[in-house]
Short mmCIF file of C-alpha atoms and ligand atoms in Angstrom, two decimals:
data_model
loop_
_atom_site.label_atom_id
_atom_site.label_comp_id
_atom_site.label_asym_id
_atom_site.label_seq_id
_atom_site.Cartn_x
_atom_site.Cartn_y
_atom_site.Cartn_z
CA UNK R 1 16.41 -0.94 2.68
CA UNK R 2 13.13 -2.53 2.64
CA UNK R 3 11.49 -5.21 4.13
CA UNK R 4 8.60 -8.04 3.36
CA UNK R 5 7.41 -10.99 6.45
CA UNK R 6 5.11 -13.95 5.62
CA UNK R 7 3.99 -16.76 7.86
CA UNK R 8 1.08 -17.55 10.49
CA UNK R 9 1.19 -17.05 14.34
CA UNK R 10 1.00 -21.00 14.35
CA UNK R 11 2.19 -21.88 10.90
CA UNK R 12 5.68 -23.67 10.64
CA UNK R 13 7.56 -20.48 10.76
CA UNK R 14 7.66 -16.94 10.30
CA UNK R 15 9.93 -15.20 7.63
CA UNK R 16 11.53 -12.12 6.60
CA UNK R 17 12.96 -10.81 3.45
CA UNK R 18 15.24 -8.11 3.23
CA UNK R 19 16.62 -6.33 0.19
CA UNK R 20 18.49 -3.23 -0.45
CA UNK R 21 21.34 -4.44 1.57
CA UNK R 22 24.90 -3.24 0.70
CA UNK R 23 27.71 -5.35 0.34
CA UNK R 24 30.27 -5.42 2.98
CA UNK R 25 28.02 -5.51 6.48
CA UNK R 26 29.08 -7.83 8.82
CA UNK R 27 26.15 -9.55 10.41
CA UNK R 28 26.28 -11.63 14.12
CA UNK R 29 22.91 -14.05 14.13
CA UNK R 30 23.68 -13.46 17.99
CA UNK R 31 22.64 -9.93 17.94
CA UNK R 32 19.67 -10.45 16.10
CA UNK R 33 18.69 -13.17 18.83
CA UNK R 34 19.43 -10.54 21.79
CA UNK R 35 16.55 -8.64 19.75
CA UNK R 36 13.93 -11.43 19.43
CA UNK R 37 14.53 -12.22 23.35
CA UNK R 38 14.43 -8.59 24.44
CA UNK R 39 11.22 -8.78 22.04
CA UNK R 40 9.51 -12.04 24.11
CA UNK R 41 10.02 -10.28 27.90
CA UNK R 42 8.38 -8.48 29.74
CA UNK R 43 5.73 -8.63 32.62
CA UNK R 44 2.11 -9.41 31.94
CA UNK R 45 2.96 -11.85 28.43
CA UNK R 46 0.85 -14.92 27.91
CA UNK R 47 1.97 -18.91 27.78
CA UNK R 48 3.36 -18.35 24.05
CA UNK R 49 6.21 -17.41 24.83
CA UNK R 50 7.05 -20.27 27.42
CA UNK R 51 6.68 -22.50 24.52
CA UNK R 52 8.46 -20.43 22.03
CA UNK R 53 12.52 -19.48 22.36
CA UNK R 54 12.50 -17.40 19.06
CA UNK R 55 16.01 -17.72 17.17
CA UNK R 56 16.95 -16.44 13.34
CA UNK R 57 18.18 -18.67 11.16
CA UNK R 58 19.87 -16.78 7.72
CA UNK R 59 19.40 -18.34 4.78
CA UNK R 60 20.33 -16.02 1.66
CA UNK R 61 22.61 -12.90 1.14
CA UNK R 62 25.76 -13.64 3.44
CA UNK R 63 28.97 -15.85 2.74
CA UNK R 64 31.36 -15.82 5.89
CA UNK R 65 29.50 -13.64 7.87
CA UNK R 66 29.31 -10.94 5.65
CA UNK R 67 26.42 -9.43 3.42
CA UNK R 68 26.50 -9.50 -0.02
CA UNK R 69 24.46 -7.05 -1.44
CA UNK R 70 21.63 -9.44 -2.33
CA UNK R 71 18.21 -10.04 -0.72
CA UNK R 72 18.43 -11.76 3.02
CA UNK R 73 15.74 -14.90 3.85
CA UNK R 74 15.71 -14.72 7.67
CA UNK R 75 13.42 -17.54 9.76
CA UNK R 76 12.19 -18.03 12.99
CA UNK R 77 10.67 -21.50 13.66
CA UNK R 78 7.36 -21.76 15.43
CA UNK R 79 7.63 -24.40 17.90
CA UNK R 80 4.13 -23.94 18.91
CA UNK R 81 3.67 -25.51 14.93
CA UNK R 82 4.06 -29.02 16.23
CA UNK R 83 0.65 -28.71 18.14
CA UNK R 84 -1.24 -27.12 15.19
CA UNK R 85 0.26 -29.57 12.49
CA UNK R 86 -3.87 -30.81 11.88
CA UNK R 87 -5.46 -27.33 12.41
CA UNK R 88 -3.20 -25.56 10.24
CA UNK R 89 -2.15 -27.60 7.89
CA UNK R 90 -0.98 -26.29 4.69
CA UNK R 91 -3.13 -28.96 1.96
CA UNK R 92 -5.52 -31.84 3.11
CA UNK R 93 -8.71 -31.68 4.17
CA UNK R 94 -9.96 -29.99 7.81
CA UNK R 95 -9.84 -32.37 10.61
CA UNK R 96 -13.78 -33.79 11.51
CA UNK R 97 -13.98 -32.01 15.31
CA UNK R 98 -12.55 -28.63 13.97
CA UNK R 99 -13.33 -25.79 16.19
CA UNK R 100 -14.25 -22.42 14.10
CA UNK R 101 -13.52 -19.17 16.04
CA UNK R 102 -16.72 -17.49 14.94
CA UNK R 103 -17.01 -14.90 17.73
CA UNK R 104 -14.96 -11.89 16.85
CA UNK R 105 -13.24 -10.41 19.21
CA UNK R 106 -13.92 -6.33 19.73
CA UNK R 107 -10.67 -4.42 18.59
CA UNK R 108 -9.14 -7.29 16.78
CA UNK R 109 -9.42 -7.80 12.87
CA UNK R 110 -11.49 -10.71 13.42
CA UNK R 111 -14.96 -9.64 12.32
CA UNK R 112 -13.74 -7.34 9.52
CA UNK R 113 -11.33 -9.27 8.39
CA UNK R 114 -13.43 -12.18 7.50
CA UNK R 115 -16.13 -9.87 6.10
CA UNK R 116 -13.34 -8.77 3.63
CA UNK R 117 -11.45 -12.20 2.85
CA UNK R 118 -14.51 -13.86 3.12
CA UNK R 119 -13.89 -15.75 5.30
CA UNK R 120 -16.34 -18.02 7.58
CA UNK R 121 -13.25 -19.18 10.71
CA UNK R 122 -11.70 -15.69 12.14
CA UNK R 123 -8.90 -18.24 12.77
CA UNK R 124 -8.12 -17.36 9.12
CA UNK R 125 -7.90 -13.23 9.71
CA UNK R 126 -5.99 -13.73 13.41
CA UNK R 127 -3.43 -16.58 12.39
CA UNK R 128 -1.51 -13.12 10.48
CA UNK R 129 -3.11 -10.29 12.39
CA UNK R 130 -1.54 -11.96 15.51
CA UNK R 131 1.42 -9.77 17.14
CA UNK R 132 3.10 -13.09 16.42
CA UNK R 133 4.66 -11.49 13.39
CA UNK R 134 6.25 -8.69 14.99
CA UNK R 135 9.21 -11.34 15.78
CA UNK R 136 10.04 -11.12 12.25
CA UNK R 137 9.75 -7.86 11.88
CA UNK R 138 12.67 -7.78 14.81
CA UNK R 139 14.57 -10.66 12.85
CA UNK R 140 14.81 -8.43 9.81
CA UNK R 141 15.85 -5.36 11.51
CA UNK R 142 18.32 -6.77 13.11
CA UNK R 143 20.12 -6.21 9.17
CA UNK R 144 19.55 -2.29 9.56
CA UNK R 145 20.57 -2.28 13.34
CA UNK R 146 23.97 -3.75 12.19
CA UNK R 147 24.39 -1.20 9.40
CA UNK R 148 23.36 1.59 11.49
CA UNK R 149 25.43 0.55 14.85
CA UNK R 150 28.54 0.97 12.13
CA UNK R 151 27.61 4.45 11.75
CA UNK R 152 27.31 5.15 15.18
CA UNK R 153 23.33 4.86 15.42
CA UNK R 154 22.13 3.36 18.62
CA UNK R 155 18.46 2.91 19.03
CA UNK R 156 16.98 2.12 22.35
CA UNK R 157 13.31 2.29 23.89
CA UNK R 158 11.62 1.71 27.31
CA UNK R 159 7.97 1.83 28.67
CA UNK R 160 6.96 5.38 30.25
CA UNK R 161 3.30 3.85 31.19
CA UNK R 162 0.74 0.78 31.96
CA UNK R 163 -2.24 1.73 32.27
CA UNK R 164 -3.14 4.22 34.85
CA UNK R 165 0.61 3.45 36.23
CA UNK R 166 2.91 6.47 34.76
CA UNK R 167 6.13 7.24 35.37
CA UNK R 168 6.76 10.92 35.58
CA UNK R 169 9.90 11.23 33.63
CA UNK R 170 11.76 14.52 34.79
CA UNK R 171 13.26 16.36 31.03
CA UNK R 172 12.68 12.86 28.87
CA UNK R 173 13.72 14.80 25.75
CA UNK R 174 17.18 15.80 27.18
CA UNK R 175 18.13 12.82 29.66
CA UNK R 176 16.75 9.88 27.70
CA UNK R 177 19.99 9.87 25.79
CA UNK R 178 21.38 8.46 29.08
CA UNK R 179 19.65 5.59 29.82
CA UNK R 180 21.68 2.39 30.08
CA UNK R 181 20.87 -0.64 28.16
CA UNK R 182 21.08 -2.47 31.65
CA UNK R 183 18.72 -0.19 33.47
CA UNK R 184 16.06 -0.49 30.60
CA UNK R 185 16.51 -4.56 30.76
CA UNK R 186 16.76 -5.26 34.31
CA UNK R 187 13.64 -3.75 34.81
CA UNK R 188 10.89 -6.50 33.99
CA UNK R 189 8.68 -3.70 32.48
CA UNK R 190 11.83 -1.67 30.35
CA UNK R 191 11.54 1.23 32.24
CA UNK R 192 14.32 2.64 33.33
CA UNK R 193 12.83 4.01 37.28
CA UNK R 194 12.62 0.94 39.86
CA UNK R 195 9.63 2.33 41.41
CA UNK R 196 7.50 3.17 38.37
CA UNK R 197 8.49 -0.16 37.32
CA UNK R 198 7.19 -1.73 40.47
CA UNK R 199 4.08 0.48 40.06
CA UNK R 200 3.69 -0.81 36.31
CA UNK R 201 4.15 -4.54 37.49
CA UNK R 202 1.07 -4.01 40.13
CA UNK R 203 -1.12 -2.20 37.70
CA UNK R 204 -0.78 -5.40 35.71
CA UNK R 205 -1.45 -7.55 38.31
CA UNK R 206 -4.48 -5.72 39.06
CA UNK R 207 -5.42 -6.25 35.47
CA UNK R 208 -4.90 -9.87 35.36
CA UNK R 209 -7.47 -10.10 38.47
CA UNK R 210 -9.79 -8.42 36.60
CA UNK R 211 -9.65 -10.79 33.36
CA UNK R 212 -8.69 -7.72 31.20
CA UNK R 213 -5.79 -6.25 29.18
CA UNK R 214 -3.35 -2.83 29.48
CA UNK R 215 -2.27 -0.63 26.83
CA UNK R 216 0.50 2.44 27.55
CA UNK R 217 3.14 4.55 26.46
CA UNK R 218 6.49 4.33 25.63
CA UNK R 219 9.47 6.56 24.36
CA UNK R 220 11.71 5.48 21.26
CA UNK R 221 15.31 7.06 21.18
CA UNK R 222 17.60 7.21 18.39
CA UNK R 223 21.28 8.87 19.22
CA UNK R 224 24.25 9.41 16.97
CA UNK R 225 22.43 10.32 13.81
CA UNK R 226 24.30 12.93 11.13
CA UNK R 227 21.92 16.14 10.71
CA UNK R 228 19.85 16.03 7.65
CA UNK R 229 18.47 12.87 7.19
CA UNK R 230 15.44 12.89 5.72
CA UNK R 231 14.04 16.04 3.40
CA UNK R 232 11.77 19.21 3.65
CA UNK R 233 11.60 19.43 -0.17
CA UNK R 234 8.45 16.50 -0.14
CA UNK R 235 5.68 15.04 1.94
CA UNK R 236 6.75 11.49 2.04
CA UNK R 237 10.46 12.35 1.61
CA UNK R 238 9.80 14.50 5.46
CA UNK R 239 11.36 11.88 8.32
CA UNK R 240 8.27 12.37 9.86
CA UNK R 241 6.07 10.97 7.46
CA UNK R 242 8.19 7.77 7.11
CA UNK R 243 9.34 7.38 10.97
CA UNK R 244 5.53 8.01 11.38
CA UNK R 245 3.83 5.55 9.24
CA UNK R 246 6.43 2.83 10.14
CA UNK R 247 5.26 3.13 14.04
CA UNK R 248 2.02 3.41 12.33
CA UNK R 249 2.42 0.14 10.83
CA UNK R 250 2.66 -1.77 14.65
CA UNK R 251 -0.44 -3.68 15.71
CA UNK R 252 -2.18 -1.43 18.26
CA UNK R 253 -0.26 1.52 18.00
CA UNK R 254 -2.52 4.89 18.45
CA UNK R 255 -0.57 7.53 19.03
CA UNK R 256 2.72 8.60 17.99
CA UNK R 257 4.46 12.03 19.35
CA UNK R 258 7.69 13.30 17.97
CA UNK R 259 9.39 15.55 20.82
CA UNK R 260 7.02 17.48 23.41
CA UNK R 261 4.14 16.38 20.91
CA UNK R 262 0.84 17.41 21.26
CA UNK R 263 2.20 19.68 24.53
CA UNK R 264 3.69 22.04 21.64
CA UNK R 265 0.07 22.71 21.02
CA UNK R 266 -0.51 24.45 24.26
CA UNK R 267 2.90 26.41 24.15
CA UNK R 268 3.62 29.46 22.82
CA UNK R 269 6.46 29.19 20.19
CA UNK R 270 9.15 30.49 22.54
CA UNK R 271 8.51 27.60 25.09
CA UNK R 272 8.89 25.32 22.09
CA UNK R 273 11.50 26.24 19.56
CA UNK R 274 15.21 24.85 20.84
CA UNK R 275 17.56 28.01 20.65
CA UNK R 276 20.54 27.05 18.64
CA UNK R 277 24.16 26.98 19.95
CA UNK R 278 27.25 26.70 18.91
CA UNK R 279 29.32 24.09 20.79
CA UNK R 280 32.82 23.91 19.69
CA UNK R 281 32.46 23.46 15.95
CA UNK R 282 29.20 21.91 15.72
CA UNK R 283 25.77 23.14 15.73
CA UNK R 284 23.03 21.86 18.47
CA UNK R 285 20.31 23.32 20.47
CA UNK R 286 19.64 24.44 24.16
CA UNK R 287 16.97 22.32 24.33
CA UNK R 288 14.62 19.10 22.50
CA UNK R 289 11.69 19.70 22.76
CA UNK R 290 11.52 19.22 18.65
CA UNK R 291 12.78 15.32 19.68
CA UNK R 292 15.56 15.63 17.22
CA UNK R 293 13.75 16.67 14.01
CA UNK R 294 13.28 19.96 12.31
CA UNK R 295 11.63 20.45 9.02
CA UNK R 296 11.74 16.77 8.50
CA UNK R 297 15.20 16.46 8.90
CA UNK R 298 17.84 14.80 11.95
CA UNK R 299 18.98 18.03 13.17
CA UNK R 300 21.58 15.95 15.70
CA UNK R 301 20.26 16.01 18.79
CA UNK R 302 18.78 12.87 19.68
CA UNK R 303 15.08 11.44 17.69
CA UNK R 304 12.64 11.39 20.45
CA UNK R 305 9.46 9.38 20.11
CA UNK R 306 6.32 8.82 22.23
CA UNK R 307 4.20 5.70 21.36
CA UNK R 308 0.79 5.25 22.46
CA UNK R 309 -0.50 1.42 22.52
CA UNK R 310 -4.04 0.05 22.90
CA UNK R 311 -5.03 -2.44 25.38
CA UNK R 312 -5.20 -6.08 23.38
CA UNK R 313 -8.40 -7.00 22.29
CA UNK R 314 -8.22 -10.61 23.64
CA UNK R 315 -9.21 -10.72 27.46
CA UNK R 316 -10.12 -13.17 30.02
CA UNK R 317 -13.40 -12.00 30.70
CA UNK R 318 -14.13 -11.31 27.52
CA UNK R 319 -16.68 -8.13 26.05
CA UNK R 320 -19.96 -9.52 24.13
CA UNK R 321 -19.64 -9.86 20.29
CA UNK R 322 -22.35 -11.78 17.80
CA UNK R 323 -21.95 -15.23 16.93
CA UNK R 324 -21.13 -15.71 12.99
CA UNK R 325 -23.23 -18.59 12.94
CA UNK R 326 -26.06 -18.12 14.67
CA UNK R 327 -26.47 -14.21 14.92
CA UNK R 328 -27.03 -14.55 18.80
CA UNK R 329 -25.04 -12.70 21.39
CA UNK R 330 -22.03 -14.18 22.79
CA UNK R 331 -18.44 -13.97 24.42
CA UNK R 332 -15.99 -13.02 21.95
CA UNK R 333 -13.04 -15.90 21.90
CA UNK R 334 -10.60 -16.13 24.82
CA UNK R 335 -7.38 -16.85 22.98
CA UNK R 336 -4.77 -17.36 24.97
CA UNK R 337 -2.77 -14.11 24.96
CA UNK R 338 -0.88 -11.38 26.55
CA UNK R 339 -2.55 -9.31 29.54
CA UNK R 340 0.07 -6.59 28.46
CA UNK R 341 2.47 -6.25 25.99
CA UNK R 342 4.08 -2.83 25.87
CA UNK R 343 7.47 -3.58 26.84
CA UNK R 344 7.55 -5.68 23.50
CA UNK R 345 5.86 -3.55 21.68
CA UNK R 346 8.45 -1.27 22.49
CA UNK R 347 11.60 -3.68 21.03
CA UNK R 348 9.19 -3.79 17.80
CA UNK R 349 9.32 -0.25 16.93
CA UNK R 350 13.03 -0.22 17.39
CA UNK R 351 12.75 -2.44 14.71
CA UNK R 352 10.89 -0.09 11.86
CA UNK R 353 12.94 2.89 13.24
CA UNK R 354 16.41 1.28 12.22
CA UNK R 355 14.46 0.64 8.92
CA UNK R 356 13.86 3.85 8.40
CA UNK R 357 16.48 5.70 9.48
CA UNK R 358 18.88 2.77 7.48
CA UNK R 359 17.01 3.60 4.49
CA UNK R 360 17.79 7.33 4.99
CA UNK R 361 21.27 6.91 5.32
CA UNK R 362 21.96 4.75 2.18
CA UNK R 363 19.37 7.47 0.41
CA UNK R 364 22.08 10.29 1.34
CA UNK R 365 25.23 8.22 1.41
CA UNK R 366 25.40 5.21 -1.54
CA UNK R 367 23.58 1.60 -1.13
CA UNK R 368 26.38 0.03 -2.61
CA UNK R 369 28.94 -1.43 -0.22
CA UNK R 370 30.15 -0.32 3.38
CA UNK R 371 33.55 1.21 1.99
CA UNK R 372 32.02 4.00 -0.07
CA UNK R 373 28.65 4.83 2.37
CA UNK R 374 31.47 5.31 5.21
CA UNK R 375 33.48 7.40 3.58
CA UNK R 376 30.93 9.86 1.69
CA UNK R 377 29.54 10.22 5.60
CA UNK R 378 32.91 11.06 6.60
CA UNK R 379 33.40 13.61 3.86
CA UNK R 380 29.74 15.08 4.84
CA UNK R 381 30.40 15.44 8.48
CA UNK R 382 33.95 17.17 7.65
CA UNK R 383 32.10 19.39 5.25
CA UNK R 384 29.53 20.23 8.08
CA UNK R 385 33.03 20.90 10.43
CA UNK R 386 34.26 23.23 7.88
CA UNK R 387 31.66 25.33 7.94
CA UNK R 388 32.60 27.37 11.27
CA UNK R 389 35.91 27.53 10.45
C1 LIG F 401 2.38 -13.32 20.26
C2 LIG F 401 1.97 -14.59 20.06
C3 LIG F 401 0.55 -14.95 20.12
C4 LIG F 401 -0.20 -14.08 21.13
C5 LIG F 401 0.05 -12.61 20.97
C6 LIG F 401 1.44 -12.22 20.57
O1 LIG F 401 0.54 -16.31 20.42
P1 LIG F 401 -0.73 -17.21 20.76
O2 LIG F 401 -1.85 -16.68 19.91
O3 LIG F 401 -0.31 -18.59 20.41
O4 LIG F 401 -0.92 -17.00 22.24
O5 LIG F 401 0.19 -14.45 22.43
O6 LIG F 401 -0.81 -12.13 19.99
C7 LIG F 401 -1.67 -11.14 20.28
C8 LIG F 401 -1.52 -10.34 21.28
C9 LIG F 401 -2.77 -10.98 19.38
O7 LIG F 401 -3.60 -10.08 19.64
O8 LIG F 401 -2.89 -11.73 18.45
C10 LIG F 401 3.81 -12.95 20.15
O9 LIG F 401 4.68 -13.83 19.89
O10 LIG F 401 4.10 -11.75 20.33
#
């Protein structure tokens, strides 16, 4: 199951193509709206999304609800459009008094985007660059969430850290399994401890007093996943890799850990390997520190990721940059924008983890149609059950 987006952060819409969709997945526009709001809260965001209420519309692949095993057109209007109709239009000529954005801002893909494109308005580079199209991104997954949710695949996520605000998780690779979807969302920051949260919401209230922008972590969780997804046999055919380069992929991601992550590094082996147990008939581990994947591979227990995310680059009191036109030192731009934006950031990359893991599944199980994918997993897990008979 893959996925392609087009559209500008203040173009008419944003879009989302997905293909490699089987037949027989019932899909609830509903759900995928849940997503984009989950995707547009959180403490700390800018006046965007006051103006914006982001809702899918489907426009290809289903008839009554139900996919058909062809590619999926999914929109989401930009209502912010109707005040950019002259700046952004799509033909004519530019209006008279138009304002170039020709101080980069430091961090963004301003500067080196229009060096590449050439390019003379960074308006050009930061109309796509914009965390604006994360929303489709969440649109589109919303078609591997479904598929994966009728496997049994839940994915959730919530913030661990903003800024120098960190909550101290006690055993996050065992307990995070147990997280409520309520605890996560009632908590303006998605994280799942009232006081950290309360600690988080200061820390970006601080920030917002000082005209700047927070970055921080936060902890991806997959649960419900058949062992031996992914493969050991090839680079890019490792979990890793993909799961990897898909959080990768995320504006301002930095740093991803799988499990304990870089801690491993400081442990010896036998304070990071998870002994293996037999419970009933069905293999698992003592422990997680391996966050759910070994040798590339689901192993069952649940996929544990840690996400590290930049501060973004656009910031009240802004750093100094050099003006395009005139070579002289100035402010980089102030455009409006989000003081922090983990707790979205977060609903985005439960967005390329469905992708990948749905990919994976219709890789081991058929990408046909619904009937035969649940079936061949049925007759895989019973094989795996037969095994300590
Ligand atoms: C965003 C929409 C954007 C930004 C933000 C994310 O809208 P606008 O540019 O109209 O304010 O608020 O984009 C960035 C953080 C960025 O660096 O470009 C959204 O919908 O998530």
């Amino acid at each position: 199951m893959q996925f392609i987006t087009a559209g500008e952060s203040h173009g008419p819409c944003l879009t989302a193509i997905v293909s490699g969709v089987p037949a027989g997945l019932s899909i609830s526009e509903d759900i995928i709206n849940s997503d984009l709001a989950r995707r547009q809260s959180g403490y700390g965001r800018g006046g965007r999304q006051f103006i914006e209420t982001d809702t899918v519309q489907i426009l290809s692949g289903l008839r009554f609800g139900e996919t058909l095993g062809t590619p999926i057109t999914l929109q989401v209007r930009n209502r912010d459009w109707e005040n950019w109709t002259d700046r952004m239009a799509l033909f004519g000529d530019a209006p008279v008094n138009l304002q170039r954005e020709v101080t980069p801002r430091p961090g963004h893909a301003d500067l080196v985007g229009a060096l590449k494109r050439d390019r003379d308005d960074c308006r050009d580079i930061l109309e796509r660059s914009s965390a604006r199209e994360t929303a489709a991104r969440v649109a589109a997954a919303g078609i591997a969430r479904e598929f994966l949710a009728e496997l049994g695949v839940e994915i959730t996520s919530y913030v661990t850290r903003i800024g120098d605000a960190a909550w101290d998780e006690e055993e996050p690779m065992t307990r995070c399994a147990d997280y409520t979807p309520l605890q996560i969302e009632m908590s303006d920051v998605r994280c799942p401890d009232a006081q950290a949260s309360e600690e988080m919401k200061a820390a970006i209230d601080r920030a917002i007093d000082d005209g700047v922008s927070l970055g921080g972590t936060f902890r991806v969780v997959a649960c419900g996943l058949v062992e031996g997804l992914g493969d050991y046999t090839s680079g890019p055919g490792r979990l890793t890799s993909a799961l990897g380069g898909a959080l990768f992929s995320i504006p301002a991601i930095k740093g991803v850990e799988f499990g304990i992550g870089f801690e491993a590094a400081s442990r010896p082996g036998s304070e990071v390997h998870d002994p293996i147990l037999l419970s009933g008939r069905k293999f698992t581990r003592a422990t997680n520190n391996a966050g759910g994947l070994e040798g590339g591979m689901t192993n069952g227990m649940p996929l544990v990721m840690t996400c590290a995310m930049k501060p973004i680059p656009t910031m009240a009191s802004p750093l100094t940059t050099v003006n395009l036109d005139t070579f002289e030192v100035a402010e980089a731009s102030k455009e409006r924008s989000d003081v922090c934006a983990v707790p979205a950031a977060a609903v985005v990359a439960e967005s390329e983890v469905a992708f990948v893991l749905a990919d994976a599944y219709l890789r081991m199980f058929g990408d046909s149609n619904m009937t035969d994918i649940k079936a061949n997993l049925e007759q895989y897990k019973q094989r795996l059950r037969n095994r300590t008979k």
